XYZ file of C-alpha atoms in Angstrom:
581
model
C 154.287 64.908 107.765
C 155.999 61.923 106.011
C 156.474 61.809 102.355
C 155.498 58.393 102.185
C 155.698 56.917 98.452
C 155.498 60.263 97.066
C 158.513 61.322 95.145
C 159.787 64.964 95.191
C 158.518 66.598 91.834
C 159.492 70.229 91.301
C 156.506 72.414 90.018
C 158.571 74.157 87.305
C 157.728 75.333 83.738
C 157.840 71.850 82.298
C 155.421 70.509 84.880
C 153.095 73.526 84.091
C 153.079 72.950 80.569
C 152.220 69.190 81.027
C 149.328 70.416 83.439
C 148.140 72.583 80.755
C 148.043 69.976 78.101
C 146.539 67.365 80.481
C 143.748 69.766 81.752
C 142.502 70.274 78.047
C 142.600 66.394 77.544
C 140.831 65.964 80.741
C 138.137 68.554 80.004
C 137.549 67.285 76.359
C 136.958 63.733 77.887
C 134.560 64.960 80.405
C 132.969 67.707 78.640
C 129.629 66.213 78.014
C 129.275 64.561 81.639
C 129.787 67.993 83.050
C 127.362 69.533 80.336
C 124.858 67.017 81.809
C 125.217 68.112 85.321
C 124.638 72.015 84.410
C 121.439 73.413 86.129
C 122.965 76.669 87.765
C 122.691 79.467 87.299
C 120.693 78.599 84.147
C 120.206 74.967 82.852
C 121.651 75.628 79.256
C 123.859 72.284 79.575
C 127.178 73.896 78.384
C 129.496 74.522 81.553
C 131.668 71.375 80.422
C 131.986 72.888 76.891
C 132.785 76.408 78.355
C 135.578 75.371 80.632
C 136.932 73.302 77.780
C 137.020 76.139 75.320
C 138.436 78.266 78.122
C 141.212 75.646 78.784
C 141.863 75.025 75.108
C 142.614 78.853 74.490
C 144.820 78.907 77.649
C 146.746 75.893 76.249
C 147.047 77.436 72.850
C 148.765 80.511 74.647
C 151.280 78.328 76.278
C 151.939 76.339 72.955
C 152.978 79.640 71.578
C 155.605 80.047 73.840
C 159.572 79.392 73.203
C 160.890 76.165 74.766
C 162.976 78.263 77.407
C 159.865 79.813 78.789
C 159.835 79.958 82.690
C 157.205 79.160 85.255
C 155.747 82.589 85.264
C 155.690 82.711 81.640
C 153.581 79.488 81.169
C 151.358 80.175 84.221
C 150.811 83.741 82.859
C 150.098 82.536 79.250
C 147.476 80.239 80.801
C 145.652 83.189 82.504
C 146.039 85.479 79.561
C 144.830 82.736 77.122
C 141.849 81.623 79.274
C 140.852 85.274 79.713
C 140.881 85.905 76.092
C 138.855 82.705 75.294
C 136.725 82.366 78.281
C 133.337 81.185 77.755
C 130.194 81.527 80.122
C 130.575 82.627 83.710
C 132.599 79.337 84.706
C 135.315 80.106 81.956
C 135.502 83.611 83.107
C 135.740 82.698 86.828
C 138.251 79.914 85.836
C 140.526 82.488 83.955
C 140.380 84.962 86.890
C 141.555 82.205 89.405
C 144.251 81.133 86.916
C 145.380 85.005 86.964
C 145.645 84.896 90.637
C 147.882 81.746 90.509
C 150.033 83.594 87.816
C 150.218 86.857 89.837
C 151.422 84.734 93.039
C 154.099 83.017 91.017
C 155.378 85.787 88.899
C 158.769 85.833 90.607
C 159.099 82.116 91.107
C 160.880 79.889 88.731
C 160.469 76.551 90.792
C 157.482 76.508 93.182
C 157.546 74.687 96.624
C 154.399 73.722 98.774
C 154.391 77.094 100.342
C 154.304 79.174 97.205
C 151.857 76.857 95.330
C 149.512 77.149 98.536
C 149.696 80.803 98.167
C 148.999 80.760 94.601
C 145.571 78.691 95.504
C 144.536 81.004 97.935
C 145.155 84.018 95.513
C 143.290 82.322 92.860
C 140.424 81.632 95.231
C 140.041 85.229 96.554
C 140.240 86.795 93.254
C 137.603 84.431 91.733
C 135.310 85.220 94.628
C 135.727 88.963 94.173
C 135.116 88.976 90.637
C 131.551 87.615 91.110
C 129.044 90.244 91.912
C 126.912 88.244 94.032
C 128.894 85.156 95.291
C 126.766 81.952 95.811
C 128.059 78.917 97.991
C 127.549 75.489 96.485
C 129.467 76.533 93.315
C 132.944 76.466 92.043
C 133.733 79.475 94.493
C 133.074 77.079 97.179
C 135.093 74.119 96.017
C 137.957 76.696 95.157
C 137.997 78.009 98.654
C 138.168 74.417 100.227
C 141.072 73.534 97.924
C 142.849 76.436 98.907
C 142.153 76.283 102.547
C 143.552 72.564 102.639
C 146.604 73.485 100.528
C 147.596 76.145 103.024
C 146.998 73.748 106.006
C 149.138 71.088 104.141
C 151.913 73.424 103.460
C 152.131 74.749 106.866
C 152.424 70.884 108.032
C 155.348 70.565 105.791
C 153.761 68.509 103.055
C 155.430 67.963 99.683
C 153.601 69.175 96.500
C 152.266 65.642 95.618
C 151.192 65.056 99.048
C 149.391 68.324 99.272
C 147.682 68.181 95.932
C 146.445 64.543 96.812
C 144.941 65.826 99.959
C 143.478 68.856 98.152
C 141.862 66.569 95.555
C 140.248 64.463 98.459
C 139.040 67.561 100.371
C 137.670 69.278 96.973
C 135.950 66.162 96.188
C 134.144 66.273 99.605
C 133.392 69.842 98.989
C 131.922 69.051 95.521
C 129.624 66.454 96.900
C 128.448 69.007 99.578
C 127.256 71.401 96.800
C 124.193 69.341 96.092
C 122.713 70.131 99.662
C 123.813 73.822 99.418
C 121.866 74.903 96.542
C 118.249 73.888 96.327
C 118.398 73.727 92.557
C 121.217 71.266 92.692
C 119.256 69.172 95.344
C 116.140 69.111 93.153
C 118.052 68.042 90.205
C 120.177 65.467 92.349
C 123.449 66.471 90.866
C 126.596 68.431 91.892
C 127.674 71.664 90.748
C 129.073 71.475 87.206
C 131.455 74.413 87.502
C 132.905 72.894 90.697
C 133.281 69.489 89.005
C 135.321 71.236 86.400
C 137.646 72.524 88.899
C 138.093 68.970 90.464
C 139.009 67.953 86.906
C 141.558 70.622 86.738
C 142.986 69.805 90.102
C 143.315 66.141 89.259
C 145.332 67.170 86.221
C 147.635 69.060 88.296
C 148.011 66.497 90.891
C 148.678 63.516 88.505
C 151.354 65.724 86.474
C 152.891 66.771 89.673
C 153.140 63.284 91.090
C 150.264 63.160 93.328
C 148.208 59.870 93.760
C 146.709 58.538 90.595
C 142.868 58.860 90.432
C 140.652 55.672 90.563
C 140.397 54.316 87.171
C 136.891 54.081 85.396
C 135.385 56.702 87.391
C 134.334 58.890 84.645
C 135.429 61.800 86.945
C 138.488 63.083 88.732
C 137.320 62.568 92.217
C 138.686 60.972 95.140
C 142.281 59.195 95.453
C 143.791 55.900 96.439
C 144.421 57.047 100.161
C 141.129 55.526 101.105
C 139.982 58.521 103.007
C 138.219 60.135 100.360
C 134.575 59.919 99.312
C 133.742 56.877 97.340
C 133.221 57.036 93.501
C 131.212 55.580 90.929
C 130.695 55.840 87.032
C 128.687 58.927 87.639
C 129.719 62.203 89.225
C 129.057 61.646 93.024
C 126.088 62.936 95.164
C 125.751 62.891 98.872
C 124.710 59.532 100.500
C 121.408 60.823 101.093
C 120.528 61.840 97.603
C 118.033 59.698 95.622
C 120.121 58.003 92.814
C 117.978 58.111 89.465
C 120.185 55.838 87.269
C 120.870 58.317 84.900
C 123.491 61.036 84.353
C 120.945 63.450 82.784
C 118.521 65.046 84.955
C 115.620 67.520 84.471
C 116.957 71.092 84.591
C 114.661 73.479 86.688
C 115.655 76.988 85.795
C 116.883 79.010 88.769
C 118.726 82.548 89.230
C 121.655 83.290 91.207
C 119.931 82.599 94.452
C 119.526 79.059 93.464
C 115.844 78.857 94.697
C 113.450 80.998 92.533
C 112.131 80.103 88.883
C 114.237 81.997 86.351
C 113.364 83.038 82.842
C 115.009 82.246 79.396
C 117.565 84.868 78.563
C 120.492 86.036 77.024
C 124.296 85.705 77.717
C 126.572 88.688 76.873
C 130.304 88.428 77.186
C 132.193 91.702 76.343
C 135.776 92.847 76.448
C 135.866 96.732 77.135
C 138.720 99.112 77.898
C 139.079 102.544 79.272
C 137.786 104.282 82.180
C 136.823 102.406 85.423
C 133.641 100.929 84.493
C 133.112 98.114 87.043
C 130.870 100.023 89.447
C 129.034 101.794 86.746
C 128.327 98.510 84.837
C 127.267 96.691 88.281
C 124.653 99.239 88.750
C 123.412 99.788 85.240
C 123.213 95.991 84.422
C 121.579 95.349 87.626
C 118.817 97.963 86.289
C 118.312 96.133 83.423
C 117.630 92.799 85.153
C 121.076 91.385 84.961
C 122.449 88.631 87.039
C 125.416 86.165 86.972
C 127.501 89.135 86.776
C 131.455 88.347 86.574
C 133.883 91.371 85.832
C 137.466 90.303 85.586
C 140.326 92.843 84.465
C 143.879 93.044 83.180
C 146.344 95.581 81.592
C 145.346 96.313 77.982
C 148.011 94.913 75.811
C 147.983 97.913 73.303
C 147.353 100.910 75.510
C 148.180 102.181 79.054
C 144.628 101.327 80.400
C 142.578 98.522 81.726
C 140.986 95.895 80.085
C 137.798 94.502 81.550
C 136.009 91.111 80.647
C 132.137 91.457 81.499
C 130.124 88.328 81.859
C 126.329 88.991 82.537
C 122.930 87.111 81.683
C 120.034 89.428 80.655
C 116.334 88.529 80.670
C 115.825 89.272 76.863
C 117.372 90.674 73.537
C 116.068 94.152 74.276
C 117.893 94.339 77.717
C 120.911 92.652 76.021
C 121.212 95.342 73.599
C 120.733 98.037 75.993
C 123.714 96.666 78.154
C 125.867 96.575 75.111
C 124.958 100.362 74.714
C 125.848 100.969 78.394
C 129.017 99.199 77.666
C 129.832 101.830 74.882
C 128.776 104.550 77.032
C 131.297 103.960 79.786
C 134.215 102.373 77.633
C 135.377 101.014 74.355
C 133.688 97.679 73.367
C 136.573 95.664 71.884
C 135.119 92.280 71.631
C 131.478 90.726 72.053
C 129.762 87.564 72.219
C 125.947 86.915 72.604
C 124.456 83.602 73.124
C 120.642 82.699 74.135
C 120.465 80.686 77.261
C 118.570 77.385 75.972
C 117.292 75.211 78.528
C 118.543 71.653 78.461
C 121.015 72.174 75.604
C 123.682 74.422 74.018
C 123.105 77.725 72.865
C 124.397 78.427 69.512
C 127.119 76.925 67.192
C 129.340 75.258 69.604
C 128.466 71.756 68.996
C 127.301 70.346 65.651
C 124.708 67.653 65.224
C 127.185 64.697 65.474
C 128.517 66.213 68.632
C 131.623 67.938 67.294
C 132.445 71.429 67.336
C 130.527 73.308 64.545
C 131.610 76.418 62.659
C 132.622 79.733 64.088
C 131.619 82.866 62.580
C 133.913 85.808 63.248
C 132.570 89.332 62.426
C 134.386 92.685 62.173
C 132.236 95.739 63.019
C 132.098 99.333 64.060
C 129.480 100.574 66.542
C 127.843 99.062 69.349
C 124.483 98.565 67.695
C 126.254 96.653 64.747
C 128.499 94.736 67.174
C 125.499 93.413 68.960
C 123.373 92.554 65.713
C 126.434 90.546 64.329
C 126.827 88.761 67.946
C 123.248 87.987 68.241
C 123.376 86.310 64.749
C 126.136 84.083 66.224
C 129.356 85.652 65.495
C 132.198 86.464 67.758
C 132.814 90.249 67.244
C 135.921 92.391 66.995
C 136.020 95.970 66.857
C 137.191 97.692 63.756
C 137.854 100.954 66.006
C 141.323 99.689 66.481
C 144.848 100.067 64.785
C 145.734 97.244 62.122
C 148.181 95.442 64.558
C 145.857 95.284 67.413
C 143.059 94.057 65.078
C 145.265 91.410 63.838
C 146.301 90.339 67.020
C 142.883 90.090 68.265
C 141.789 87.930 65.185
C 144.812 85.652 65.658
C 143.838 84.930 69.428
C 140.306 84.118 68.384
C 141.678 81.693 65.639
C 144.477 80.171 67.990
C 141.713 79.675 70.654
C 139.282 77.766 68.293
C 141.849 75.615 66.587
C 140.221 72.703 64.932
C 136.895 74.615 64.187
C 136.067 75.514 60.842
C 135.767 79.258 60.703
C 134.000 81.804 58.582
C 135.281 85.424 58.783
C 133.259 88.605 57.759
C 135.564 91.521 57.207
C 132.756 94.155 56.778
C 135.324 96.615 55.639
C 137.470 97.050 52.412
C 140.627 97.576 54.424
C 140.036 94.737 56.674
C 139.376 92.645 53.750
C 143.138 92.938 53.063
C 143.912 91.765 56.669
C 141.378 88.802 56.181
C 143.416 87.743 53.128
C 146.558 88.099 54.568
C 145.441 85.799 57.376
C 143.933 83.239 55.005
C 147.362 83.134 53.113
C 149.367 82.969 56.318
C 147.153 80.013 57.632
C 147.797 78.167 54.175
C 151.433 78.749 54.225
C 151.878 77.417 57.750
C 149.686 74.438 56.612
C 147.205 75.075 59.216
C 144.384 74.680 56.941
C 144.473 70.986 57.519
C 143.749 71.585 61.185
C 141.589 74.822 60.905
C 139.675 75.681 57.847
C 138.985 79.534 57.234
C 136.689 80.822 54.810
C 136.629 84.758 54.073
C 133.270 86.027 52.899
C 133.883 88.927 50.384
C 131.647 91.354 52.484
C 133.256 94.731 51.855
C 130.790 96.579 54.030
C 128.470 95.999 57.235
C 125.268 95.593 55.118
C 126.814 92.788 52.976
C 128.001 91.390 56.128
C 124.694 91.535 57.699
C 123.087 89.889 54.769
C 125.576 86.865 54.936
C 125.146 86.619 58.697
C 121.464 86.277 58.182
C 121.905 82.975 56.568
C 124.546 81.592 58.769
C 123.411 78.028 59.852
C 125.967 76.013 62.012
C 124.124 72.901 61.326
C 124.964 73.221 57.326
C 127.867 71.655 55.706
C 130.627 74.053 55.740
C 131.043 74.373 52.023
C 127.269 74.894 51.590
C 127.385 77.505 54.481
C 130.199 79.425 52.841
C 128.569 79.384 49.523
C 125.131 80.763 50.677
C 126.856 83.272 52.723
C 129.185 84.373 50.010
C 126.177 84.505 47.560
C 124.147 86.688 50.192
C 126.922 89.261 50.368
C 127.396 89.604 46.663
C 123.652 89.921 46.250
C 123.726 92.885 48.395
C 124.073 96.471 46.946
C 125.382 99.008 49.501
C 126.028 102.505 50.040
C 126.351 105.158 52.742
C 125.744 108.655 53.649
C 128.605 110.699 55.471
C 128.681 114.215 56.776
C 131.728 115.995 55.467
C 134.082 116.962 58.023
C 136.106 119.310 55.722
C 135.686 120.813 52.138
C 136.469 118.710 49.245
C 135.526 117.767 45.600
C 135.340 114.699 43.385
C 133.903 113.830 40.210
C 130.495 114.423 41.757
C 131.444 117.941 42.486
C 132.880 120.063 45.344
C 131.433 120.034 48.954
C 131.491 122.086 51.843
C 131.971 121.235 55.644
C 128.645 119.681 56.926
C 127.437 118.726 53.566
C 125.996 115.192 52.986
C 127.864 112.758 50.772
C 126.479 109.649 49.054
C 129.234 107.114 48.860
C 128.810 103.964 46.587
C 131.894 101.476 45.995
C 134.121 103.719 47.785
C 133.443 106.659 45.474
C 131.472 109.839 46.351
C 128.602 109.818 43.705
C 126.223 112.442 45.147
C 126.191 115.684 47.235
C 123.401 117.432 49.062
C 123.344 119.878 51.983
C 120.253 117.951 53.214
C 121.060 114.662 54.387
C 117.388 113.490 54.243
C 117.047 114.478 50.730
C 120.456 112.864 49.753
C 119.495 109.782 51.566
C 116.239 109.254 49.716
C 118.037 109.815 46.421
C 120.524 107.060 47.500
C 117.720 104.482 48.177
C 115.949 105.507 44.989
C 119.205 104.693 43.224
C 119.868 101.464 44.814
C 116.265 100.307 44.180
C 116.491 101.244 40.615
C 117.810 97.590 39.833
C 115.076 96.181 41.714
C 115.187 94.460 45.195
C 112.891 92.840 47.727
C 114.481 93.855 51.060
C 116.136 97.229 52.146
C 118.173 97.629 55.222
C 118.793 100.909 56.826
C 121.406 101.366 59.439
C 121.420 104.643 61.142
C 124.544 105.903 62.869
C 125.020 107.433 66.431
C 124.198 110.836 65.061
C 121.608 110.072 62.630
C 118.215 112.043 63.455
C 115.231 109.779 64.260
C 113.154 111.980 62.016
C 115.425 110.897 58.932
C 114.715 107.304 59.485
C 111.032 107.941 60.062
C 110.861 109.995 56.964
C 112.594 107.212 54.918
C 110.247 104.542 56.266
C 107.176 106.731 55.278
C 108.111 107.174 51.726
C 109.148 103.603 51.295
C 106.048 102.233 52.481
C 104.189 104.790 50.232
C 106.184 104.364 47.135
C 107.538 100.850 47.465
C 104.704 99.122 49.434
C 105.911 95.475 48.643
C 109.196 96.228 49.920
C 110.522 94.635 53.096
C 112.260 97.568 55.260
C 114.617 96.536 58.052
C 116.082 99.088 60.341
C 118.967 98.216 62.499
C 120.317 100.817 65.130
C 123.989 100.488 64.185
C 125.247 103.479 66.499
C 128.353 103.672 64.261
C 130.268 106.870 64.711
C 131.395 107.249 61.125
C 128.510 106.928 58.643
C 125.312 108.678 59.185
C 123.606 106.014 57.578
C 124.219 102.784 55.875
C 122.020 101.162 53.179
C 121.537 97.856 51.581
C 119.313 96.503 49.111
C 118.875 92.632 48.350
């Protein structure tokens, strides 16, 4: 193999940083074009956006590294950042592939063709292993073609620029072939969206590593200047036999993982869970709930000596999605949660605003699988409150850094977490990050105030108007909680024994009763004494169903005009949360 016009470029930390930056820029430029190709596994038109968010989170992690960071540091940060900010199944698969690269390069300061080929091989195998039901004609197929070509080129003695140029050509051919590998792609006359994103990523790597520049004006990263690759046009390519329709936007027939049978609207759930070994249990349980497009990735927890799993799954409806989160909580600790409706022909919720920019992000801190799901279903990225303060702060900064440039709204939903939220707000102001990322903290000091604020979240509204509406909703909600005493104690309301029910309002014990049902009713009457149109009851994990049934019956009888809402919060601490608006 001769080197031709390629100069020797070392794949080191400097080049890896340049790749990270170029990849984000590339996906930002091609995001909408890739979205337009998205028909598989569901036609929700967000693959380009998901890949962009994932890579932006990866690059944010790289930007936080010191200038002296090594190649393993940079690739490792890309992998970790991508995993924490992974969006959709394409984003999670990409993060798994990057982790494969990082593991293969963890002891290498300067990579040669052989070590980079091994990294690409591990990336491909890890990505395929993470998918419960791998399908050909997807990004897995293109990853495999690229990895196999890299290995062949390395064995032939190619330099890194030569190897990557050939990989891009082979990858482009594999991408073209996806149209005929999946019936849903053939029907829509498009190539696979996720696989297109992989080619964009490879093109960015090829260019920063000294490979052939791609053809200009293609609107895609396909092909090279060797003349041996597939031809390109201003659209993403189709096989020569495809029927060109003159538009980059195509009808999106809905199809499941098989790529053939009609699919149904559904819900996408992405969760980070920790503890135990839940992969097999989750796979079986989610399948029983009608889940598909299951991807599970794992990495060591940053704060505990246990494994952290990122789980992505599509569920048929809200009920099954809520049950899935309950399943997560049964086998592990749910640390982070995102839920998004799968909307045919367009984005789900909140990522893209009316002008095509990135809309506001709502972040909610919550305790209990049911409450976490409720906030996530309302459009929030949810972090668990059942962690130590330093872990919560680190997770919150991960979300903020991974969404730099988007206006953000934070619901603390806890008096102690309110202090953390204000600290974050002050730090952003002192570092003059506010000009780039706007953060508004809603003064929700409890979950029911947060629920009231989340209920009026509208990503299409102006940021100032939105924060004002959410603040007013939180402030207009009176809230209280019922707890069961774990130890004897006393307060201004009197002394209590272990097992007594305690009513807490504004952080103070205001009533005590051995009967939690009677205390709950007294608390409800007290909150309604100042009037109200809506009452929200949030039973905890140990709240008897009979208690809620009794409250509802009495409310319907004595307050017939009151709107009663019951949310199964599953929180372990409070027996019952009550809010009145």
